[in-house]
Short mmCIF file of C-alpha atoms and ligand atoms in Angstrom, two decimals:
data_model
loop_
_atom_site.label_atom_id
_atom_site.label_comp_id
_atom_site.label_asym_id
_atom_site.label_seq_id
_atom_site.Cartn_x
_atom_site.Cartn_y
_atom_site.Cartn_z
CA UNK A 1008 2.92 38.44 -11.33
CA UNK A 1009 5.22 40.36 -8.56
CA UNK A 1010 6.68 39.23 -4.91
CA UNK A 1011 6.45 41.91 -2.42
CA UNK A 1012 8.33 42.00 0.66
CA UNK A 1013 7.06 44.17 3.78
CA UNK A 1014 10.07 44.64 6.31
CA UNK A 1015 10.19 46.87 8.88
CA UNK A 1016 13.14 49.07 9.27
CA UNK A 1017 13.68 50.04 12.63
CA UNK A 1018 12.97 47.84 15.61
CA UNK A 1019 9.36 47.02 14.86
CA UNK A 1020 5.83 48.64 15.31
CA UNK A 1021 6.69 51.32 12.43
CA UNK A 1022 3.20 50.62 10.96
CA UNK A 1023 3.35 47.42 8.98
CA UNK A 1024 -0.23 46.92 9.54
CA UNK A 1025 -1.37 49.56 7.83
CA UNK A 1026 0.65 49.42 4.88
CA UNK A 1027 0.16 45.94 4.67
CA UNK A 1028 -3.61 46.08 4.55
CA UNK A 1029 -3.03 49.18 2.18
CA UNK A 1030 -0.70 46.90 -0.37
CA UNK A 1031 -3.21 44.01 0.02
CA UNK A 1032 -5.64 45.65 -2.10
CA UNK A 1033 -3.34 45.05 -5.30
CA UNK A 1034 -2.88 41.39 -3.83
CA UNK A 1035 -3.59 37.75 -4.29
CA UNK A 1036 -2.35 36.41 -1.44
CA UNK A 1037 -0.27 37.75 1.71
CA UNK A 1038 1.84 35.49 3.64
CA UNK A 1039 3.36 35.84 7.00
CA UNK A 1040 7.02 34.24 7.35
CA UNK A 1041 8.17 34.59 10.95
CA UNK A 1042 7.67 35.34 14.29
CA UNK A 1043 4.21 34.81 16.74
CA UNK A 1044 2.05 36.54 18.10
CA UNK A 1045 4.67 38.84 19.70
CA UNK A 1046 4.01 41.24 16.81
CA UNK A 1047 0.60 43.47 16.97
CA UNK A 1048 -0.03 44.79 13.32
CA UNK A 1049 -3.05 47.78 13.98
CA UNK A 1050 -5.43 48.14 11.00
CA UNK A 1051 -8.38 50.97 11.06
CA UNK A 1052 -11.01 50.83 8.35
CA UNK A 1053 -14.45 51.78 8.57
CA UNK A 1054 -13.64 53.50 11.74
CA UNK A 1055 -12.91 50.53 13.55
CA UNK A 1056 -9.10 49.67 14.82
CA UNK A 1057 -8.07 45.85 14.26
CA UNK A 1058 -5.27 44.09 15.72
CA UNK A 1059 -4.11 40.99 14.32
CA UNK A 1060 -1.20 39.13 15.91
CA UNK A 1061 -0.19 36.26 13.81
CA UNK A 1062 -2.89 35.78 11.18
CA UNK A 1063 -1.86 38.06 7.84
CA UNK A 1064 -3.20 41.56 7.95
CA UNK A 1065 -4.02 40.83 4.55
CA UNK A 1066 -7.56 38.43 5.72
CA UNK A 1067 -9.23 41.75 6.54
CA UNK A 1068 -9.66 42.65 2.64
CA UNK A 1069 -10.65 38.86 2.58
CA UNK A 1070 -7.41 37.81 0.53
CA UNK A 1071 -5.93 34.15 0.62
CA UNK A 1072 -3.75 34.35 4.10
CA UNK A 1073 -0.89 32.03 4.61
CA UNK A 1074 1.43 31.63 8.09
CA UNK A 1075 4.32 30.27 6.56
CA UNK A 1076 6.47 27.25 8.11
CA UNK A 1077 8.98 30.03 9.82
CA UNK A 1078 6.38 31.14 12.06
CA UNK A 1079 5.67 29.50 15.47
CA UNK A 1080 2.09 29.75 16.09
CA UNK A 1081 0.23 29.96 19.92
CA UNK A 1082 -2.56 27.63 19.33
CA UNK A 1083 -5.01 29.20 22.00
CA UNK A 1084 -3.77 32.83 20.61
CA UNK A 1085 -4.69 31.84 17.16
CA UNK A 1086 -8.27 30.67 18.28
CA UNK A 1087 -8.63 34.01 20.27
CA UNK A 1088 -7.93 35.84 16.41
CA UNK A 1089 -10.59 33.83 14.87
CA UNK A 1090 -13.09 35.01 16.94
CA UNK A 1091 -12.07 38.50 16.57
CA UNK A 1092 -12.18 37.91 13.19
CA UNK A 1093 -15.84 36.56 13.38
CA UNK A 1094 -17.09 39.91 15.27
CA UNK A 1095 -16.61 41.59 11.69
CA UNK A 1096 -17.78 39.01 9.59
CA UNK A 1097 -14.15 37.65 7.85
CA UNK A 1098 -14.37 33.86 7.27
CA UNK A 1099 -10.96 31.98 8.55
CA UNK A 1100 -12.05 29.07 6.95
CA UNK A 1101 -12.52 30.50 3.44
CA UNK A 1102 -9.33 32.61 3.33
CA UNK A 1103 -6.73 31.37 5.84
CA UNK A 1104 -3.82 28.62 5.49
CA UNK A 1105 -1.47 27.54 7.73
CA UNK A 1106 1.68 25.49 7.43
CA UNK A 1107 1.93 22.33 8.43
CA UNK A 1108 5.23 22.11 9.68
CA UNK A 1109 5.07 25.74 11.90
CA UNK A 1110 6.20 25.42 14.64
CA UNK A 1111 4.03 25.43 18.31
CA UNK A 1112 4.46 27.24 20.71
CA UNK A 1113 3.83 24.62 23.84
CA UNK A 1114 2.75 25.70 27.63
CA UNK A 1115 5.99 25.03 28.95
CA UNK A 1116 7.59 28.07 26.37
CA UNK A 1117 5.62 31.06 27.57
CA UNK A 1118 6.28 29.74 31.14
CA UNK A 1119 10.00 29.30 30.56
CA UNK A 1120 10.25 32.63 28.47
CA UNK A 1121 8.98 34.48 32.08
CA UNK A 1122 10.85 32.69 34.41
CA UNK A 1123 14.08 33.39 31.90
CA UNK A 1124 13.68 36.86 31.76
CA UNK A 1125 12.72 37.06 35.92
CA UNK A 1126 16.20 35.29 36.25
CA UNK A 1127 17.96 37.66 33.96
CA UNK A 1128 17.11 40.81 36.53
CA UNK A 1129 18.42 44.30 35.32
CA UNK A 1130 20.02 42.43 31.71
CA UNK A 1131 16.34 40.96 30.43
CA UNK A 1132 15.67 41.53 26.95
CA UNK A 1133 12.13 42.97 27.96
CA UNK A 1134 10.75 40.42 25.62
CA UNK A 1135 6.65 40.00 25.42
CA UNK A 1136 6.65 36.98 27.11
CA UNK A 1137 4.58 34.98 24.57
CA UNK A 1138 7.10 31.77 24.46
CA UNK A 1139 8.15 33.20 20.94
CA UNK A 1140 11.96 32.63 22.07
CA UNK A 1141 11.68 29.02 23.58
CA UNK A 1142 9.54 27.89 20.84
CA UNK A 1143 12.28 29.09 18.06
CA UNK A 1144 15.21 27.42 20.78
CA UNK A 1145 13.66 24.52 20.37
CA UNK A 1146 13.17 24.63 16.76
CA UNK A 1147 16.92 24.91 16.37
CA UNK A 1148 17.69 22.14 18.82
CA UNK A 1149 15.29 19.64 17.04
CA UNK A 1150 12.76 19.65 20.24
CA UNK A 1151 10.09 21.39 18.38
CA UNK A 1152 6.68 20.03 17.86
CA UNK A 1153 5.21 21.01 14.98
CA UNK A 1154 1.21 20.81 13.45
CA UNK A 1155 1.90 17.96 11.85
CA UNK A 1156 3.26 16.27 14.79
CA UNK A 1157 -0.41 16.61 16.47
CA UNK A 1158 -1.49 14.24 13.70
CA UNK A 1159 -0.75 10.78 15.05
CA UNK A 1160 -1.43 10.81 18.98
CA UNK A 1161 0.90 7.82 19.38
CA UNK A 1162 3.63 9.85 17.79
CA UNK A 1163 3.12 13.27 19.57
CA UNK A 1164 3.03 11.35 23.49
CA UNK A 1165 6.49 9.81 21.92
CA UNK A 1166 7.76 12.82 21.42
CA UNK A 1167 6.59 14.75 24.85
CA UNK A 1168 7.86 11.35 26.60
CA UNK A 1169 11.25 12.14 25.46
CA UNK A 1170 10.94 15.91 25.79
CA UNK A 1171 8.86 16.95 28.82
CA UNK A 1172 11.46 14.83 31.66
CA UNK A 1173 14.04 17.44 30.61
CA UNK A 1174 11.49 20.79 30.87
CA UNK A 1175 10.30 19.32 34.40
CA UNK A 1176 14.45 19.13 35.85
CA UNK A 1177 14.69 22.57 34.52
CA UNK A 1178 11.61 23.43 36.44
CA UNK A 1179 12.42 21.53 39.64
CA UNK A 1180 16.25 21.90 39.52
CA UNK A 1181 17.06 25.52 37.95
CA UNK A 1182 13.60 27.44 38.35
CA UNK A 1183 13.32 25.69 41.67
CA UNK A 1184 9.42 26.12 40.45
CA UNK A 1185 6.60 23.72 41.72
CA UNK A 1186 4.91 23.49 38.85
CA UNK A 1187 5.78 20.30 35.98
CA UNK A 1188 4.68 19.71 32.85
CA UNK A 1189 2.17 16.56 32.32
CA UNK A 1190 2.48 14.38 29.02
CA UNK A 1191 -0.87 13.23 29.19
CA UNK A 1192 -2.47 17.30 29.52
CA UNK A 1193 -0.46 18.53 26.95
CA UNK A 1194 -1.26 15.32 24.24
CA UNK A 1195 -5.29 15.91 25.50
CA UNK A 1196 -4.88 19.83 24.82
CA UNK A 1197 -2.68 19.91 21.28
CA UNK A 1198 -4.77 16.79 19.86
CA UNK A 1199 -7.70 18.95 20.49
CA UNK A 1200 -6.23 21.95 18.77
CA UNK A 1201 -5.48 19.66 15.71
CA UNK A 1202 -9.14 18.89 15.41
CA UNK A 1203 -9.76 22.34 15.62
CA UNK A 1204 -6.86 23.37 13.07
CA UNK A 1205 -6.57 20.34 10.66
CA UNK A 1206 -8.57 21.68 7.62
CA UNK A 1207 -6.34 24.63 7.51
CA UNK A 1208 -3.35 22.89 7.45
CA UNK A 1209 -1.29 22.89 4.26
CA UNK A 1210 2.34 22.79 2.49
CA UNK A 1211 2.66 26.27 2.50
CA UNK A 1212 5.76 26.54 0.01
CA UNK A 1213 3.73 24.60 -2.57
CA UNK A 1214 0.76 26.75 -1.85
CA UNK A 1215 2.74 29.93 -2.28
CA UNK A 1216 4.58 29.00 -5.22
CA UNK A 1217 1.67 27.69 -7.14
CA UNK A 1218 0.14 31.33 -6.69
CA UNK A 1219 3.54 32.53 -8.21
CA UNK A 1220 3.37 30.30 -11.25
CA UNK A 1221 0.06 31.32 -11.35
CA UNK A 1222 1.36 35.19 -12.01
CA UNK A 1223 -0.43 36.13 -9.18
CA UNK A 1224 0.80 39.13 -6.67
CA UNK A 1225 1.88 38.07 -3.52
CA UNK A 1226 3.08 40.22 -0.28
CA UNK A 1227 5.51 38.74 2.39
CA UNK A 1228 4.28 40.58 5.65
CA UNK A 1229 7.41 40.89 8.09
CA UNK A 1230 6.66 41.20 11.76
CA UNK A 1231 9.21 43.25 14.20
CA UNK A 1232 11.62 45.21 12.68
CA UNK A 1233 15.41 44.67 10.73
CA UNK A 1234 17.34 44.91 14.39
CA UNK A 1235 15.27 42.60 16.27
CA UNK A 1236 16.61 40.33 13.39
CA UNK A 1237 18.48 37.73 15.19
CA UNK A 1238 21.44 37.46 12.94
CA UNK A 1239 21.62 41.41 12.34
CA UNK A 1240 20.01 42.86 15.10
CA UNK A 1241 21.04 44.72 18.07
CA UNK A 1242 21.78 41.31 19.82
CA UNK A 1243 21.14 39.95 22.31
CA UNK A 1244 18.25 42.32 22.15
CA UNK A 1245 16.29 40.78 19.59
CA UNK A 1246 13.42 38.47 18.79
CA UNK A 1247 14.30 34.80 18.09
CA UNK A 1248 13.84 34.99 14.18
CA UNK A 1249 15.13 36.45 10.76
CA UNK A 1250 12.94 39.76 10.60
CA UNK A 1251 14.82 40.81 7.45
CA UNK A 1252 13.49 40.17 3.83
CA UNK A 1253 15.85 37.24 3.53
CA UNK A 1254 13.97 35.46 6.00
CA UNK A 1255 11.20 35.27 3.52
CA UNK A 1256 13.06 32.23 1.58
CA UNK A 1257 13.47 30.02 4.50
CA UNK A 1258 10.16 31.06 6.43
CA UNK A 1259 7.65 30.67 3.27
CA UNK A 1260 10.03 27.97 1.03
CA UNK A 1261 10.31 30.81 -1.63
CA UNK A 1262 13.46 30.96 -3.47
CA UNK A 1263 15.36 34.20 -3.67
CA UNK A 1264 14.97 34.71 -7.17
CA UNK A 1265 11.24 34.77 -7.09
CA UNK A 1266 11.18 38.26 -4.97
CA UNK A 1267 10.90 41.30 -6.87
CA UNK A 1268 10.15 44.48 -4.73
CA UNK A 1269 11.19 44.94 -0.92
CA UNK A 1270 9.67 48.06 0.55
CA UNK A 1271 10.88 49.04 3.94
CA UNK A 1272 8.56 50.70 6.38
CA UNK A 1273 10.39 53.48 8.04
CA UNK A 1274 8.68 55.45 10.30
CA UNK A 1275 9.75 59.23 10.69
CA UNK A 1276 11.32 58.83 13.91
CA UNK A 1277 12.42 55.99 16.15
CA UNK A 1278 10.62 53.68 18.72
CA UNK A 1279 11.80 50.94 20.45
CA UNK A 1280 9.78 48.75 23.02
CA UNK A 1281 11.77 46.38 25.68
CA UNK A 1282 16.06 46.43 26.31
CA UNK A 1283 18.65 47.14 24.51
CA UNK A 1284 20.67 49.89 22.65
CA UNK A 1285 18.78 53.11 21.02
CA UNK A 1286 21.03 56.04 20.05
CA UNK A 1287 18.24 58.16 19.28
CA UNK A 1288 16.30 57.83 22.49
CA UNK A 1289 15.21 61.22 24.07
CA UNK A 1290 14.25 60.93 27.80
CA UNK A 1291 13.37 64.32 27.44
CA UNK A 1292 9.73 66.26 27.20
CA UNK A 1293 10.19 65.70 23.49
CA UNK A 1294 10.40 61.95 23.93
CA UNK A 1295 7.18 62.37 26.11
CA UNK A 1296 5.71 64.63 23.10
CA UNK A 1297 6.41 62.24 20.17
CA UNK A 1298 4.83 59.12 22.54
CA UNK A 1299 1.87 61.24 23.34
CA UNK A 1300 1.23 62.57 19.55
CA UNK A 1301 2.21 59.04 18.31
CA UNK A 1302 0.19 57.13 20.83
CA UNK A 1303 3.50 55.19 20.79
CA UNK A 1304 1.95 52.00 23.07
CA UNK A 1305 2.76 48.23 22.30
CA UNK A 1306 -0.27 46.56 20.22
CA UNK A 1307 0.61 43.38 21.90
CA UNK A 1308 1.56 44.60 25.67
CA UNK A 1309 0.48 48.16 26.19
CA UNK A 1310 4.07 48.79 26.96
CA UNK A 1311 5.06 52.51 26.56
CA UNK A 1312 7.24 52.89 23.27
CA UNK A 1313 10.49 54.54 23.95
CA UNK A 1314 10.76 57.43 21.77
CA UNK A 1315 13.51 59.11 19.30
CA UNK A 1316 14.58 61.29 16.32
CA UNK A 1317 15.01 59.54 13.11
CA UNK A 1318 18.42 57.63 12.29
CA UNK A 1319 19.63 57.82 9.00
CA UNK A 1320 22.09 55.38 10.17
CA UNK A 1321 20.21 52.60 11.01
CA UNK A 1322 17.47 53.19 8.01
CA UNK A 1323 20.94 53.24 5.91
CA UNK A 1324 21.70 50.10 7.45
CA UNK A 1325 18.47 48.46 6.56
CA UNK A 1326 18.49 49.15 3.05
CA UNK A 1327 21.65 47.22 2.73
CA UNK A 1328 20.45 44.20 4.98
CA UNK A 1329 17.06 43.72 3.03
CA UNK A 1330 18.07 44.73 -0.30
CA UNK A 1331 15.42 47.81 0.06
CA UNK A 1332 13.76 48.91 -3.27
CA UNK A 1333 11.51 51.57 -1.51
CA UNK A 1334 10.51 52.76 1.54
CA UNK A 1335 7.10 53.79 2.82
CA UNK A 1336 7.46 56.27 5.20
CA UNK A 1337 4.74 56.28 8.02
CA UNK A 1338 3.83 59.02 10.78
CA UNK A 1339 4.74 62.19 9.31
CA UNK A 1340 1.84 63.64 11.10
CA UNK A 1341 2.99 63.16 14.45
CA UNK A 1342 5.64 65.63 13.50
CA UNK A 1343 3.24 68.27 12.18
CA UNK A 1344 3.57 70.92 15.26
CA UNK A 1345 7.34 70.75 15.68
CA UNK A 1346 9.13 73.72 14.57
CA UNK A 1347 12.64 71.81 14.15
CA UNK A 1348 13.14 68.15 13.45
CA UNK A 1349 16.32 66.56 14.14
CA UNK A 1350 17.74 63.57 12.06
CA UNK A 1351 21.27 61.64 13.53
CA UNK A 1352 23.61 61.31 10.59
CA UNK A 1353 26.23 59.38 13.02
CA UNK A 1354 27.09 59.09 15.99
CA UNK A 1355 30.42 59.92 18.01
CA UNK A 1356 31.92 57.88 20.94
CA UNK A 1357 33.49 59.25 24.00
CA UNK A 1358 36.75 58.83 22.49
CA UNK A 1359 35.73 61.40 19.78
CA UNK A 1360 35.47 58.91 17.18
CA UNK A 1361 32.85 59.31 14.15
CA UNK A 1362 30.95 56.24 13.69
CA UNK A 1363 28.74 55.71 10.19
CA UNK A 1364 27.31 52.46 10.88
CA UNK A 1365 25.94 51.00 14.28
CA UNK A 1366 28.37 48.60 15.95
CA UNK A 1367 27.71 45.23 16.45
CA UNK A 1368 28.46 45.68 20.28
CA UNK A 1369 27.21 49.63 21.07
CA UNK A 1370 29.39 51.13 23.23
CA UNK A 1371 27.46 53.05 25.70
CA UNK A 1372 28.10 56.93 25.86
CA UNK A 1373 27.66 57.35 21.89
CA UNK A 1374 26.18 60.67 21.18
CA UNK A 1375 24.25 61.35 17.74
CA UNK A 1376 25.34 63.57 15.37
CA UNK A 1377 22.11 65.51 14.33
CA UNK A 1378 20.91 67.54 11.45
CA UNK A 1379 18.13 69.70 12.18
CA UNK A 1380 15.68 70.76 9.60
CA UNK A 1381 12.63 73.35 9.64
CA UNK A 1382 9.54 71.79 10.71
CA UNK A 1383 6.30 72.44 8.28
CA UNK A 1384 4.08 73.12 11.14
CA UNK A 1385 0.53 72.14 9.83
CA UNK A 1386 -1.55 69.69 9.53
CA UNK A 1387 -1.21 67.18 6.92
CA UNK A 1388 -3.87 64.16 7.82
CA UNK A 1389 -6.37 65.64 4.72
CA UNK A 1390 -3.75 65.82 2.21
CA UNK A 1391 -4.35 63.17 -0.63
CA UNK A 1392 -2.00 64.36 -3.09
CA UNK A 1393 1.95 64.47 -3.40
CA UNK A 1394 1.95 67.72 -4.70
CA UNK A 1395 0.21 69.58 -1.91
CA UNK A 1396 2.62 68.44 0.99
CA UNK A 1397 4.48 71.34 2.65
CA UNK A 1398 7.76 71.66 1.00
CA UNK A 1399 9.55 71.77 4.17
CA UNK A 1400 8.49 67.89 4.47
CA UNK A 1401 9.13 67.48 0.79
CA UNK A 1402 12.49 68.12 1.98
CA UNK A 1403 12.74 66.11 4.86
CA UNK A 1404 11.48 63.33 3.00
CA UNK A 1405 14.37 63.80 -0.04
CA UNK A 1406 17.20 64.07 2.52
CA UNK A 1407 16.03 60.85 4.18
CA UNK A 1408 15.76 59.29 0.89
CA UNK A 1409 19.35 60.58 -0.02
CA UNK A 1410 20.73 59.61 3.12
CA UNK A 1411 19.70 56.21 3.53
CA UNK A 1412 19.86 55.42 -0.36
CA UNK A 1413 16.42 54.27 -1.50
CA UNK A 1414 13.81 56.20 -2.94
CA UNK A 1415 10.46 56.94 -1.09
CA UNK A 1416 7.61 54.74 -2.85
CA UNK A 1417 4.49 55.39 0.02
CA UNK A 1418 3.85 58.23 2.19
CA UNK A 1419 1.22 57.90 5.22
CA UNK A 1420 0.05 60.87 6.96
CA UNK A 1421 -2.53 58.66 9.35
CA UNK A 1422 -3.94 55.63 10.33
CA UNK A 1423 -6.42 55.15 8.06
CA UNK A 1424 -6.20 53.24 4.58
CA UNK A 1425 -7.30 56.50 2.92
CA UNK A 1426 -4.57 58.75 4.57
CA UNK A 1427 -1.85 57.10 2.25
CA UNK A 1428 -0.08 59.11 -0.33
CA UNK A 1429 1.77 56.97 -3.07
CA UNK A 1430 4.45 58.85 -4.86
CA UNK A 1431 5.97 55.94 -6.69
CA UNK A 1432 3.47 53.43 -8.01
CA UNK A 1433 6.23 51.58 -10.43
CA UNK A 1434 7.84 50.76 -7.02
CA UNK A 1435 4.94 48.37 -5.75
CA UNK A 1436 2.93 46.33 -7.69
CA UNK A 1437 4.53 45.82 -11.03
P1 IMP B 2731 10.12 38.35 21.94
O1 IMP B 2731 9.83 38.68 20.32
O2 IMP B 2731 8.76 38.38 23.26
O3 IMP B 2731 11.10 37.16 22.46
O4 IMP B 2731 10.89 39.53 22.44
C1 IMP B 2731 12.28 40.04 22.10
C2 IMP B 2731 12.08 41.53 21.86
O5 IMP B 2731 11.62 42.12 20.43
C3 IMP B 2731 11.71 42.61 22.93
O6 IMP B 2731 12.51 43.92 22.91
C4 IMP B 2731 10.36 42.91 22.40
O7 IMP B 2731 9.63 44.07 22.75
C5 IMP B 2731 10.70 42.65 20.91
N1 IMP B 2731 9.28 42.82 20.02
C6 IMP B 2731 8.50 41.53 19.58
N2 IMP B 2731 8.09 42.08 19.11
C7 IMP B 2731 7.54 43.06 18.28
C8 IMP B 2731 6.97 43.66 17.89
O8 IMP B 2731 5.88 43.44 16.76
N3 IMP B 2731 7.00 45.21 17.91
C9 IMP B 2731 8.04 45.46 18.60
N4 IMP B 2731 9.00 44.97 19.10
C10 IMP B 2731 8.87 43.69 19.55
#
């Protein structure tokens, strides 16, 4: 039995969908522990490309897939995902379970997400507009609605009758919007969802712990990335959940002593969507090259991603914050054509001071201190053995590993399942 956590080490979009899909082959159960349909996990198989937003990518391999209590679920979006899976003949009835205590994204959450962003003008976070922040806000304020609250119509009505007047007051007087939410309408809509989802609901902590007790291999699928974590990310330009490995314990009801391995997914360069600090961002042609070669457009919103060089300072912090046991490096093939490749090893502030950690409040004008490496300038897509990788690529990986303080266990040279090299199998399933 092994419990493996997969986390993004940068700002999300590191290629977790592909890696989770690859690692799922050895798993018996795959669980999501945070986030919602703000995520977009792209999986390519049999010449098909599939994007999952909420359902764990494990379902594409017909493995038991669990949406844990720490997620926020938009029922409408989930039904759309069900439809998508039907087209590839995957049975959600057989393979999907949802925590009965997962919080729901309500119609007012989506509206507030957009209105709050508009109200912030230039200071906006650049959210996905899916209602994630407002849903987590209500959860922490103890004003959330969970799947279990949908069971009894009188209980649901009672909760909403307390909550909706406050939401409507905000709409009318703060946002000056004519839109008002109706308790009757929401009760009807969400009771309908309950009927559609009731057979999927379960005590997900019990289910996952039983799998662990039965010596099954469990994979926890992180969404977003370490630097979008609400506690340790580039606040306030973060998402509203704990994206880091520690989030598994609260978000799935699993004790820390059960976790064996934590694999950090590392893009061979860096990208970010939305606003916020990005020390190695490239606003020149090189940024454009990475965006084009790497097809760096958001899987959820289609927004062009900001692109930059690999930042070893950031990933070293991710190794510490997540207790990473190894790294999976993705999108190395995007760098195939480059003569030289840069890697940030520190930053220098305007007063000449050197920083070896990303400060909690990023100072404008900090410039990265780069190391320059020779590129390998040959295609890597069809390479299947570690020993066949070009020497310059292995040197780049070794330096990355040395700087961040964790070994490399997996190397991804393309989007498909088979374009993956495992350099250290002991670091994955025991
Ligand atoms: P929210 O999660 O929609 O509230 O967005 C907050 C921030 O997280 C924004 O900068 C988003 O672009 C970013 N974000 C949310 N989900 C993802 C993701 O799956 N990949 C990359 N960035 C994300």
